[in-house]
Coordinates of C-alpha atoms and ligand atoms in Angstrom, one line a residue:
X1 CA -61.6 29.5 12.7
X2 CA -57.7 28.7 12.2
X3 CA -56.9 26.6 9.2
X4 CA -56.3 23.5 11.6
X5 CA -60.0 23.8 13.3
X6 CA -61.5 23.8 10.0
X7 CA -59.6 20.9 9.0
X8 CA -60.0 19.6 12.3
X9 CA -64.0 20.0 11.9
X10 CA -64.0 18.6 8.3
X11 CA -62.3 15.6 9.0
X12 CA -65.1 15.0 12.0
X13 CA -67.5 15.5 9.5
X14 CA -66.1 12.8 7.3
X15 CA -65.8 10.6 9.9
X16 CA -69.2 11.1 11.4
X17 CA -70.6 10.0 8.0
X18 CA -68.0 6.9 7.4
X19 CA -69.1 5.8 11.5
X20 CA -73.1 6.4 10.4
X21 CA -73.5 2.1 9.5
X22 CA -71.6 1.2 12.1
X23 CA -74.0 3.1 14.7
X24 CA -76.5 1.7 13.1
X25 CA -75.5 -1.7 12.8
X26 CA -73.1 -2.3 14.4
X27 CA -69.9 -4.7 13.4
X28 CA -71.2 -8.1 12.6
X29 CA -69.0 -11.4 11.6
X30 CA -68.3 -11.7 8.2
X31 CA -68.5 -15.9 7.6
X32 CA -68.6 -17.5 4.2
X33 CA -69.6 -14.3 2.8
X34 CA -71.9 -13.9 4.9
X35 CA -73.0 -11.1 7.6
X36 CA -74.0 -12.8 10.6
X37 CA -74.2 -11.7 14.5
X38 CA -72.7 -14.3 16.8
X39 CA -74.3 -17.5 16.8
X40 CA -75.1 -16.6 21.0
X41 CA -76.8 -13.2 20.1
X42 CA -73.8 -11.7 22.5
X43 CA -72.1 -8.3 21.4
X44 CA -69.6 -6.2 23.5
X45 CA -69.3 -2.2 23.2
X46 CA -66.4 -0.3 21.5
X47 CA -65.5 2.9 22.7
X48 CA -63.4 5.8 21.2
X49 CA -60.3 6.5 23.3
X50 CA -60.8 10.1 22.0
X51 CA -63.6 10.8 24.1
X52 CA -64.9 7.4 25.9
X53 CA -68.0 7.5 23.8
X54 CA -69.4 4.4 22.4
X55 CA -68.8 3.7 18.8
X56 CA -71.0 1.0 18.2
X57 CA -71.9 -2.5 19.0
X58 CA -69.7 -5.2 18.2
X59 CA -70.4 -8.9 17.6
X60 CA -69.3 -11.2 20.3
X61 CA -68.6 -14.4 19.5
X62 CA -67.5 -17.4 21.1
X63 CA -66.4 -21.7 20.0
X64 CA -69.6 -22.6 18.1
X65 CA -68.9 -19.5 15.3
X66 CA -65.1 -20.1 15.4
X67 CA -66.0 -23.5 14.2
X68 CA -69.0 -21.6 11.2
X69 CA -65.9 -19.8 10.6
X70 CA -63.2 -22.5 11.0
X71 CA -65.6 -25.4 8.1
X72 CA -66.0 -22.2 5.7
X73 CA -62.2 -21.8 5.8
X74 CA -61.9 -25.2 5.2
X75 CA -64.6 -26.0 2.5
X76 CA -63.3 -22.9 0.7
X77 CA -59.7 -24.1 0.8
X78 CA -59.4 -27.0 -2.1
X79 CA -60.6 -24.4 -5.2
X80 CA -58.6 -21.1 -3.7
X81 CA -55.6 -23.4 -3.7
X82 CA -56.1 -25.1 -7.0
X83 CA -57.0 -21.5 -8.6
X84 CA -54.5 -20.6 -11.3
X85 CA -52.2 -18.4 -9.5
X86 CA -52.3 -15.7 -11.9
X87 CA -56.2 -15.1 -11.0
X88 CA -55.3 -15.2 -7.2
X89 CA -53.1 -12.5 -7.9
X90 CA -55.7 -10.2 -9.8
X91 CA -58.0 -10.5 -6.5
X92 CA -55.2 -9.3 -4.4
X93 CA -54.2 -6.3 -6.7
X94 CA -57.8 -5.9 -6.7
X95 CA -58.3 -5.8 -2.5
X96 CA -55.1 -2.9 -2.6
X97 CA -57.1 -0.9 -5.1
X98 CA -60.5 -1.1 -2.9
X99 CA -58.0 -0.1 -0.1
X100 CA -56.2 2.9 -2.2
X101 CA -60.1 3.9 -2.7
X102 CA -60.8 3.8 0.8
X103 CA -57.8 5.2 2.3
X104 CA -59.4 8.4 3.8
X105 CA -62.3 6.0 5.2
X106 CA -60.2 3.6 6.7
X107 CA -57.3 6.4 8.2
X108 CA -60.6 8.4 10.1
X109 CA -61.5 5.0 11.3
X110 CA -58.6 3.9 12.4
X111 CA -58.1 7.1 14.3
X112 CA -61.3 7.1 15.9
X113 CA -60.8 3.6 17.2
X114 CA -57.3 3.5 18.1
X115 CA -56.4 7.3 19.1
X116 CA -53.8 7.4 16.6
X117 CA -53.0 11.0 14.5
X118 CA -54.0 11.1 11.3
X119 CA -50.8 12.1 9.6
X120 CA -49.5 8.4 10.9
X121 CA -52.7 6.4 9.9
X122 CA -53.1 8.1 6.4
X123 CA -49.6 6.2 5.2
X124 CA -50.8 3.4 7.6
X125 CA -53.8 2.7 5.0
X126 CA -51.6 3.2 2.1
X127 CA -48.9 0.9 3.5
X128 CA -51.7 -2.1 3.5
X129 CA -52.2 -1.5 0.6
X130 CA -48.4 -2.1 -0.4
X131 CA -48.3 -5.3 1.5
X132 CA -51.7 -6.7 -0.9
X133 CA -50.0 -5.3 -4.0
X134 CA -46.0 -6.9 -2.6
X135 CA -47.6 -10.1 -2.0
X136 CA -50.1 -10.4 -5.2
X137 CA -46.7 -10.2 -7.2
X138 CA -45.3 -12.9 -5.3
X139 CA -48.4 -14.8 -5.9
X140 CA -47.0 -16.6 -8.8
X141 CA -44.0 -17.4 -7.5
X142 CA -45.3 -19.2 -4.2
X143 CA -45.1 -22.8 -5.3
X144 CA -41.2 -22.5 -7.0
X145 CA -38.9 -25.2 -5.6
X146 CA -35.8 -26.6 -6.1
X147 CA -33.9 -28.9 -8.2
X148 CA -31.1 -31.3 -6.3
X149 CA -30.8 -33.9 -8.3
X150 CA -29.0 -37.5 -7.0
X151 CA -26.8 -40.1 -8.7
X152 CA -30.0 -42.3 -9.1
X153 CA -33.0 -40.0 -8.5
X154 CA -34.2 -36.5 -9.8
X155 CA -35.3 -34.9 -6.6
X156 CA -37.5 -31.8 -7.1
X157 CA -39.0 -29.7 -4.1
X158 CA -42.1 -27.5 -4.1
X159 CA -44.3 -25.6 -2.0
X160 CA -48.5 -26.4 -1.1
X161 CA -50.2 -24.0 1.0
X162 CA -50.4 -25.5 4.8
X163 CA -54.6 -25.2 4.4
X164 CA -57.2 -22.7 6.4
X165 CA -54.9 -20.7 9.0
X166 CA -56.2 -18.1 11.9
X167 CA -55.2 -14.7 12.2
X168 CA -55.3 -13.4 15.4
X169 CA -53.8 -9.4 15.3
X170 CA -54.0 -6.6 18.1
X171 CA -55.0 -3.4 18.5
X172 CA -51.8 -1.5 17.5
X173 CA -52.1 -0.2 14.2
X174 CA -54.4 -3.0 13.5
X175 CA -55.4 -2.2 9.8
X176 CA -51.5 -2.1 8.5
X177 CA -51.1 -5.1 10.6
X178 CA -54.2 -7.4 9.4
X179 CA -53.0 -6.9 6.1
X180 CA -49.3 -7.8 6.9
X181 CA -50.6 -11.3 7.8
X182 CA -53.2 -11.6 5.7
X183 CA -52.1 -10.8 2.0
X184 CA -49.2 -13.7 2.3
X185 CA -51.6 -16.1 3.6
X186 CA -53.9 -15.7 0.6
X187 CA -51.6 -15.4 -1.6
X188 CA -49.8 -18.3 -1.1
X189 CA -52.7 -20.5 -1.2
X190 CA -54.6 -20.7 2.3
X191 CA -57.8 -19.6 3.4
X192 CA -58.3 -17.3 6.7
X193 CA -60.3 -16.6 10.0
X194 CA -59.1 -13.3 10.9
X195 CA -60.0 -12.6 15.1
X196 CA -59.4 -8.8 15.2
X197 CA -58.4 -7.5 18.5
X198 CA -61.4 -6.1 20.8
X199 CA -60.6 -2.7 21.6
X200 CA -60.1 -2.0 17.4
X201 CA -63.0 -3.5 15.5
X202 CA -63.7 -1.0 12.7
X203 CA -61.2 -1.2 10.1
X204 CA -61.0 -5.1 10.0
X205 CA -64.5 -5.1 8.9
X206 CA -63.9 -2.7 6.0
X207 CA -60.9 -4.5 5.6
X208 CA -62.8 -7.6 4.6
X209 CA -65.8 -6.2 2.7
X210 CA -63.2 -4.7 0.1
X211 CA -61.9 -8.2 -0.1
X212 CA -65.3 -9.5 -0.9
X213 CA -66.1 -6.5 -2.9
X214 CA -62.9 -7.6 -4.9
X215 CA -64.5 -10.7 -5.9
X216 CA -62.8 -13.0 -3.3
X217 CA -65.1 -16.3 -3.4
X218 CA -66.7 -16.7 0.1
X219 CA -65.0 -18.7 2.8
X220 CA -61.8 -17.9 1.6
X221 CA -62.1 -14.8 4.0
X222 CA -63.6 -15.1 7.8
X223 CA -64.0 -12.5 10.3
X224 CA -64.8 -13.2 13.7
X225 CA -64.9 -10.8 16.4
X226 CA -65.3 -11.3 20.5
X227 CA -62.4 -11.7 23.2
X228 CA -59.2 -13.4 23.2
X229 CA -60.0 -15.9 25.8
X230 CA -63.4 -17.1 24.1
X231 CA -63.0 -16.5 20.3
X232 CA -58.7 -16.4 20.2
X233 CA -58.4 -19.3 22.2
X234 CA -61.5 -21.5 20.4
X235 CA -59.6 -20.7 17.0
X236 CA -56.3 -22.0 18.3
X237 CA -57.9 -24.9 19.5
X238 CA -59.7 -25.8 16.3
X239 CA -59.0 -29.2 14.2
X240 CA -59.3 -27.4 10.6
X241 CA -57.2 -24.4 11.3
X242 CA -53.4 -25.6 10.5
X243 CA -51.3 -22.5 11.7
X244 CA -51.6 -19.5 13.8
X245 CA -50.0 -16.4 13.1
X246 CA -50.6 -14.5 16.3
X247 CA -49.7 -10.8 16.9
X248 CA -49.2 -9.7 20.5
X249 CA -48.0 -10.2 23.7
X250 CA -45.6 -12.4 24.7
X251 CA -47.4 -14.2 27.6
X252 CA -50.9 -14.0 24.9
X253 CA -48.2 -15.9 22.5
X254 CA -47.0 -18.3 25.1
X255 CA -51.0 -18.8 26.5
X256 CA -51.2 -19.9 22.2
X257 CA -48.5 -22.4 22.3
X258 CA -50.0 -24.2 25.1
X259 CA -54.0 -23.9 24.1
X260 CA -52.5 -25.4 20.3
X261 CA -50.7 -28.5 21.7
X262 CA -53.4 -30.9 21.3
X263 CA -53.8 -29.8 17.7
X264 CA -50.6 -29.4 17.0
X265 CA -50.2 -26.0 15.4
X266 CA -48.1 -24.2 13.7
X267 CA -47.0 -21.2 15.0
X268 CA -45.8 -17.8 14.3
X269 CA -45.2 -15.2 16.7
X270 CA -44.7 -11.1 16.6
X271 CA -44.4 -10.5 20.4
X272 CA -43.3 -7.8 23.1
X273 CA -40.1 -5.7 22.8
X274 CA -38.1 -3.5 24.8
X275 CA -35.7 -2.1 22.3
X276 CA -32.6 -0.3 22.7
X277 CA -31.8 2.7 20.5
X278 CA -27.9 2.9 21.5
X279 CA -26.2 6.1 20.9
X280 CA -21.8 6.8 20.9
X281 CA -20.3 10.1 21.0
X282 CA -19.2 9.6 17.4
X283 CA -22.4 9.5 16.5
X284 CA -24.4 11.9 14.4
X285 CA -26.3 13.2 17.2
X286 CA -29.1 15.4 15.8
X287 CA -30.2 12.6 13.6
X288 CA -29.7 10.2 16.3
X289 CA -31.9 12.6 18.8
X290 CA -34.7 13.1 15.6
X291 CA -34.4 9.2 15.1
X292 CA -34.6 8.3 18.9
X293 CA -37.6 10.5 19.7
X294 CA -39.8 9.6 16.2
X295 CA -39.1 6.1 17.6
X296 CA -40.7 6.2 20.8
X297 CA -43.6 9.4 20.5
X298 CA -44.7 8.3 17.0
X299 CA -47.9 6.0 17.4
X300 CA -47.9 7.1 20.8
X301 CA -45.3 4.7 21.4
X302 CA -47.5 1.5 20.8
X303 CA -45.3 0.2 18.3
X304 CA -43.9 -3.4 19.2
X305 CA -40.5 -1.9 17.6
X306 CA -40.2 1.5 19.7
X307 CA -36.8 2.6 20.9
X308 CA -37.8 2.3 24.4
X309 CA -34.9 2.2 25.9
X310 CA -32.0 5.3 25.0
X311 CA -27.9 4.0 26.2
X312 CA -26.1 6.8 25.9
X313 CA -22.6 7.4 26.2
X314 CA -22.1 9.5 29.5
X315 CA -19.7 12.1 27.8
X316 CA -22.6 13.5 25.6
X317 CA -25.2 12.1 28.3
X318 CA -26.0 15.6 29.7
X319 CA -26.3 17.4 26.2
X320 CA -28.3 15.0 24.3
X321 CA -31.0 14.6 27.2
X322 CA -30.8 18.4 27.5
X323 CA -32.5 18.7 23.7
X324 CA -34.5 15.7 24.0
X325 CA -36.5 16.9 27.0
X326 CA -37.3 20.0 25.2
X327 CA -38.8 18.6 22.3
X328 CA -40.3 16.0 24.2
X329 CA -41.9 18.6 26.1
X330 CA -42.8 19.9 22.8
X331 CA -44.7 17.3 21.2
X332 CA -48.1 17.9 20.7
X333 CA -50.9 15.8 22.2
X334 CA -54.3 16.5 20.5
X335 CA -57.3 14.7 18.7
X336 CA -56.3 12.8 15.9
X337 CA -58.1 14.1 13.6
X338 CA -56.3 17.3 13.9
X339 CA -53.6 17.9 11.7
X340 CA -51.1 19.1 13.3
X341 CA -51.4 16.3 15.9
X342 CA -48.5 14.2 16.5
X343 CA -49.5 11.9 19.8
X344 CA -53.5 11.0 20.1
X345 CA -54.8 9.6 23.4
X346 CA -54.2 5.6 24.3
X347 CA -56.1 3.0 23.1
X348 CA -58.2 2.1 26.2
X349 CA -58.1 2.8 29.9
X350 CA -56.9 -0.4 31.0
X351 CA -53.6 0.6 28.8
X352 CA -53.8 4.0 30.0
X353 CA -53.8 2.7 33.6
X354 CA -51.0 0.4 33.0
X355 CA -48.6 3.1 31.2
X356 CA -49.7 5.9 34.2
X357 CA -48.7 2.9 36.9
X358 CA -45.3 3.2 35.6
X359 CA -44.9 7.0 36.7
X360 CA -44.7 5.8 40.5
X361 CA -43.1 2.9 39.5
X362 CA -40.0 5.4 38.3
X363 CA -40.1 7.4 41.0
X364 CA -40.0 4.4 43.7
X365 CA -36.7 2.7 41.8
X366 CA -34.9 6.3 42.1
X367 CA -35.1 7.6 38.2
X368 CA -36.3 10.4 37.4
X369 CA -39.2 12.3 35.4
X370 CA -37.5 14.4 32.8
X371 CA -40.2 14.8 31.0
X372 CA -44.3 14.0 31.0
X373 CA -45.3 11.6 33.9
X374 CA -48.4 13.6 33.9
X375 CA -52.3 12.9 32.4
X376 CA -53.9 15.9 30.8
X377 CA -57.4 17.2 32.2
X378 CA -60.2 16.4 30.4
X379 CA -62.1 13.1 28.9
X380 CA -59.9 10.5 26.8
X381 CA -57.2 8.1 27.6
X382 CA -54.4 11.0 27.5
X383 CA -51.0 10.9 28.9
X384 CA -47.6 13.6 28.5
X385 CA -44.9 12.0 26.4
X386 CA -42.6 10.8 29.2
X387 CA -38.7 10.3 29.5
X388 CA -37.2 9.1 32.3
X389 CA -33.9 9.8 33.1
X390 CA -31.3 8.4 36.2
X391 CA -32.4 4.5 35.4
X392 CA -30.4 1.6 35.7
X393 CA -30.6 -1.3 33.4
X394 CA -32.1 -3.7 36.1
X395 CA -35.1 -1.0 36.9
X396 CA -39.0 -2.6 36.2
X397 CA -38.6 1.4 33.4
X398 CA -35.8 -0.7 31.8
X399 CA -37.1 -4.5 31.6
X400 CA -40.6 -4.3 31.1
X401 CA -42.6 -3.0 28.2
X402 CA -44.7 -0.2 28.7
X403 CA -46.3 0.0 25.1
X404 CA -46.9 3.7 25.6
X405 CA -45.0 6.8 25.0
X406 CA -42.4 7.0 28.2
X407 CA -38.3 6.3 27.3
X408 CA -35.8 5.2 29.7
X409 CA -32.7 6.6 29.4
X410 CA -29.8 4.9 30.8
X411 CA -26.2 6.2 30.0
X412 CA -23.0 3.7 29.9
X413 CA -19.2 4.3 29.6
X414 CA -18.3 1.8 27.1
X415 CA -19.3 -0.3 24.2
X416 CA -18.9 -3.4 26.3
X417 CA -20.8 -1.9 28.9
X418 CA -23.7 -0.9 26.4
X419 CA -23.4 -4.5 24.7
X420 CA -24.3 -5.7 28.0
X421 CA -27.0 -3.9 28.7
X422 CA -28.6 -3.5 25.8
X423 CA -29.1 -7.9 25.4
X424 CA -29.8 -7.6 29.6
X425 CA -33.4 -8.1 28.7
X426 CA -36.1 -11.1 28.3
X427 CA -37.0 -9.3 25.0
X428 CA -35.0 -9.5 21.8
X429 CA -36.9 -7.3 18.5
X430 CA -35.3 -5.0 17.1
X431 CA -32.0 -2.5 17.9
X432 CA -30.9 0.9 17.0
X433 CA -27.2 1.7 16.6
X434 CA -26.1 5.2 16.0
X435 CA -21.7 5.6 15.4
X436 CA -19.9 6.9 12.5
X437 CA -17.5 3.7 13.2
X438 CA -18.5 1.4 11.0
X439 CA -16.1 -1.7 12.4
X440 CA -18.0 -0.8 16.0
X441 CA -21.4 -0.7 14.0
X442 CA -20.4 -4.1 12.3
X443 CA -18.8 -5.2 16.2
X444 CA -21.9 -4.4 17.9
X445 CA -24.7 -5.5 15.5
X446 CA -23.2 -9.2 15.5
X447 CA -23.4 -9.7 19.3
X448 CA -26.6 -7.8 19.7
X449 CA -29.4 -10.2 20.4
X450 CA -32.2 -8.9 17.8
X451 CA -34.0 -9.9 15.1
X452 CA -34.1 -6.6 12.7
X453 CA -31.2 -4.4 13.6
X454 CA -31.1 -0.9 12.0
X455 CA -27.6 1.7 11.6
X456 CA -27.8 4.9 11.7
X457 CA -31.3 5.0 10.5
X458 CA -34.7 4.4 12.2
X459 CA -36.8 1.7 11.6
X460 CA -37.1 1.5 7.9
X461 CA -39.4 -1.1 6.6
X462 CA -38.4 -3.3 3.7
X463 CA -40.7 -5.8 2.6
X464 CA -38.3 -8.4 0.8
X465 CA -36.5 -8.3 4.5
X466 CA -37.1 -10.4 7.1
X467 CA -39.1 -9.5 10.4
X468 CA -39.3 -10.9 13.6
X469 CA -37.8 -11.3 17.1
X470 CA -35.8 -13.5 19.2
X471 CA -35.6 -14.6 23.0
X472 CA -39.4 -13.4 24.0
X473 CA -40.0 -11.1 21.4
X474 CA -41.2 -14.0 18.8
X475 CA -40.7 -16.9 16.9
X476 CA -40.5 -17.3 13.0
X477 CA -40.0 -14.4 10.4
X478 CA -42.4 -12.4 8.1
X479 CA -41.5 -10.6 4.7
X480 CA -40.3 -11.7 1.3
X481 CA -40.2 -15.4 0.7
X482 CA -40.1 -16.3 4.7
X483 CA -43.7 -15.6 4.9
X484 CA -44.7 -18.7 2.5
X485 CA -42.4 -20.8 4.8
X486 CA -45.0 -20.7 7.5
X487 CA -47.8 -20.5 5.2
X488 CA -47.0 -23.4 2.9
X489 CA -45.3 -27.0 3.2
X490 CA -42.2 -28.0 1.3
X491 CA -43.2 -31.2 -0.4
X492 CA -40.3 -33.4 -1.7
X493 CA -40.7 -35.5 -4.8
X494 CA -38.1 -37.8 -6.2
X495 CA -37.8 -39.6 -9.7
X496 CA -36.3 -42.3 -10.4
X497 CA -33.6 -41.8 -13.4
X498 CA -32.9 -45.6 -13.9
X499 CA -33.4 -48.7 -12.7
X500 CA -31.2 -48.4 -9.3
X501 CA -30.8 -51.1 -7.0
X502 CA -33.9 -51.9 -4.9
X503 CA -32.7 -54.3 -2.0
X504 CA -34.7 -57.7 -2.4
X505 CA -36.1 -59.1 0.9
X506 CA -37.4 -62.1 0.8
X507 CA -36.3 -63.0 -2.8
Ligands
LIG601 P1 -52.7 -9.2 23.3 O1 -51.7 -10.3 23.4 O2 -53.4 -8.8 24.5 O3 -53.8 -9.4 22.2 C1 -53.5 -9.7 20.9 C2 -54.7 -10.5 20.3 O4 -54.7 -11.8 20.9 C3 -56.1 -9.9 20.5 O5 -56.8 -10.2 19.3 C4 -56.6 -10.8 21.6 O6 -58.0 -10.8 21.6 C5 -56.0 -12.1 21.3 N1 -55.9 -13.0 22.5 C6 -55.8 -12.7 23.8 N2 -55.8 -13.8 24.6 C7 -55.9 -14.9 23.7 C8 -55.9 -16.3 23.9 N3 -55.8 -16.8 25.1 N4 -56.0 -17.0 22.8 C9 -56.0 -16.5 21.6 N5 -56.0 -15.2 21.3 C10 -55.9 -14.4 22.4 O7 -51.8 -8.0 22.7 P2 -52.3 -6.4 22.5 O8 -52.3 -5.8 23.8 O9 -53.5 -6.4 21.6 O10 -51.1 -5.9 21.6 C11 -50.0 -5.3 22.1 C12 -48.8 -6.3 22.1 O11 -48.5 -6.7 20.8 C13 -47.5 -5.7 22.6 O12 -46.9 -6.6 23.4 C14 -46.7 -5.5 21.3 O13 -45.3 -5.4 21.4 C15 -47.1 -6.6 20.5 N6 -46.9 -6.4 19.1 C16 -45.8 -7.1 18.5 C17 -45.5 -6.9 17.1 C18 -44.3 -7.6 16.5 O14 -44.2 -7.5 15.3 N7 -43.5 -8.2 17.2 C19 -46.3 -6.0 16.4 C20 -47.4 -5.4 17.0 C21 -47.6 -5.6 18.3

């Protein structure tokens, strides 16, 4: 055996063992501490997109264990907020170190479940384990205010946590994601129902365990699994759940806004994206070409900020999709568990069907298939990384997102030209800008309709930064202090200095 088959075959092992409770027991709801199959007796399968075998059994629940889930939240909600800060931010350091612990657990997992490679979902783990430990520091911060002080009154502002909020995440790199959400909500104060997404149950569950192995009182934490349109909607709907923070689609997020109405929730929305990685002849064009292709083929390109869409100037046009059909052609599709893997099959083969259906799309609008546009023989919800080439901005390849590995090149003449195209869209997350003119950099960034835009550089994560999308690609921002605005209320008090003036009705 090479070196890769034997680490190939070690990490099955490994995972085999990790996946032995689960195909025992399957994945049941975790609800005031307690395991507990849906209230119904229901369960749905989950099945690895690796080879379409079943993984295991997972609860199905529906509006009467939202509601176990939802009163748990709620009676667990008056001591987490009232506990001294300080001890809220030894649980969370607590929950990264179970997850630091569990890393090589959780990655396998995650692999298994999702079809991501390995050498993305090892840093994947480690990264939500960042987000606790980032958010545990900001812990004692949450509640700071503001002093703006008035001829005849002292006001002072602070910050209360909005009470028990609903997480509902999907399947894309689910495990980093859960924690993104969850470690600001805890830390600033509120208690959770988590709804993991269907087709990527596992690592949610471990996820909460080591938060109640971390000494997390019960009901500060819910899990609930089952569908979107049963379990997602009856936890938007419910009276004791204050906010949703909601990560998905953009017609999922607007199906939200409408189903929270009558409660009148807050929302926050991650959504869709079709994001434009725009590249000018000045620009360093091997980085550029490294930058553009890590963007799109990395997590098989289900990444809500892939560079889906390449503008590129048409004097380097020819040369630059040249060398980015051959390594595209290069990339190598394998299991995930296999090291030297770099793009793992799709998540399910309803996705898989949907990312295919856009290889006749291209060829019926006129582009063509550079690269890919083909599915691998064999079991698993494979596909060839794909770039299409020859598109025009107002092609279904250049509006709509795909979610799966396939870029659509389309070259342009000018900036104004690229300006235009690159905001022609219903989507509005992120944007990649590559130049060594840093007045066109500054130019272009300013009238580019994102929310996170990146120079030079791929997408970089900070996690004092803001993220978030505009036009259809989301509403409100996560990161640094703007995730306590949606999880906590400002609260205004004002003192009175002196005896002011009181008008005197009636006197
Ligand atoms: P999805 O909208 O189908 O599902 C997401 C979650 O919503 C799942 O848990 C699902 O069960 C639940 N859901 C579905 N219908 C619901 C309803 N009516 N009420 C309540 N909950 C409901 O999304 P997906 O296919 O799992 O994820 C892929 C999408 O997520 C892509 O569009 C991607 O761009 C987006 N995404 C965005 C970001 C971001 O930060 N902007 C990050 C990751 C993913």
């Amino acid at each position: 055996m090479t070196d890769r088959q034997t680490a190939l075959a070690g990490n099955i092992d490994k995972l085999e063992k990790h996946l032995a409770r689960f195909r025992s027991h399957g994945i049941a709801n975790l609800i005031d501490g307690q395991s507990v199959q849906a209230h119904a007796g229901m369960s749905f399968e989950t099945h690895s997109p690796v080879d379409e075998t079943l993984i295991c059994r997972v609860a199905k629940s529906d509006a009467a264990d939202i509601d176990a889930a939802a009163q748990a939240a709620k009676k667990a909600f008056p001591a987490w907020r009232d506990m001294k800060a300080t001890e809220r931010k030894a649980i969370l350091h607590r929950i990264a170190d179970g997850i630091t612990a569990r890393a090589e657990e959780i990655a396998l997992c995650e692999c298994w479940d999702t079809g991501q490679a390995l050498r993305f979902m090892s840093k994947a783990a480690l990264r939500g384990a960042e987000n606790f430990r980032f958010f545990a520091d900001k812990a004692t911060s949450a509640r700071d205010g503001q002093t703006l002080p008035s001829p005849t009154l002292m006001n002072i502002t602070t910050r209360v946590p909005i009470g028990p909020v609903g997480i509902i995440t999907p399947w894309n790199t689910p495990f980093m994601l859960s924690t993104w959400k969850i470690a600001p909500a805890l830390a600033a104060g509120c208690t959770i129902v988590h709804k993991p997404a269907e087709f990527s149950p596992l690592t949610a569950r471990i996820l909460a365990e080591i938060a109640h192995e971390a000494g997390l009182p019960d009901g500060v934490w819910n899990l609930v699994n089952g569908y979107g349109e049963d379990a997602g909607k009856a936890l938007t709907e419910h009276p004791a759940i204050k906010a949703i923070a909601f990560v998905g689609e953009s017609r999922t997020g607007s199906m939200i806004m409408k189903q929270g109405a009558d409660t009148l929730k807050r929302v926050h929305f991650e959504l869709g994206g079709k994001n434009p990685v725009v590249v000018f002849d000045d620009a360093d064009l091997n980085r550029a070409l490294d930058a553009a292709i890590f963007m799109i083929y990395s997590l098989n390109g289900e990444r809500c900020t892939s560079s889906s869409r390449l503008l590129i100037q048409r004097s380097i046009a020819d040369e630059f999709l040249t060398k980015l059909k051959q390594r595209v052609d290069n990339i190598r599709v394998g299991h995930p568990l296999d090291p030297a893997t770099e793009m793992g099959p799709l998540i399910h083969s309803i996705h898989h069907e949907k990312v295919t259906s856009y290889f006749d799309i291209a060829r019926e609008e006129g582009a063509t298939i550079a690269a890919g546009g083909t599915v691998p023989e064999g079991p698993g919800h494979y596909v060839r990384p794909t770039l299409f080439t020859n598109a025009r901005p107002n092609m279904r390849i250049a509006q709509e997102e795909i979610f799966g590995p396939v870029l659509t090149a389309i070259a342009f003449d000018s900036e104004e030209e690229a300006l235009t195209i690159a905001n022609g869209i219903e989507y509005g997350l992120t944007g990649y800008i590559w130049t060594n003119d840093l007045s066109r950099s500054l130019r272009f960034a300013n009238q580019l309709e994102a929310g996170m835009i990146w120079v030079n550089s791929e997408n970089v994560r900070h996690l004092p930064t803001p993220f978030g999308g505009v036009k259809a690609s989301g509403i409100g921002r996560d990161g640094g202090d703007w995730s306590f605005d949606f999880y906590m209320e400002q609260k205004h008090i004002g003192l009175a200095l002196g005896q002011h003036a009181i008008p005197q009705l009636g006197a």
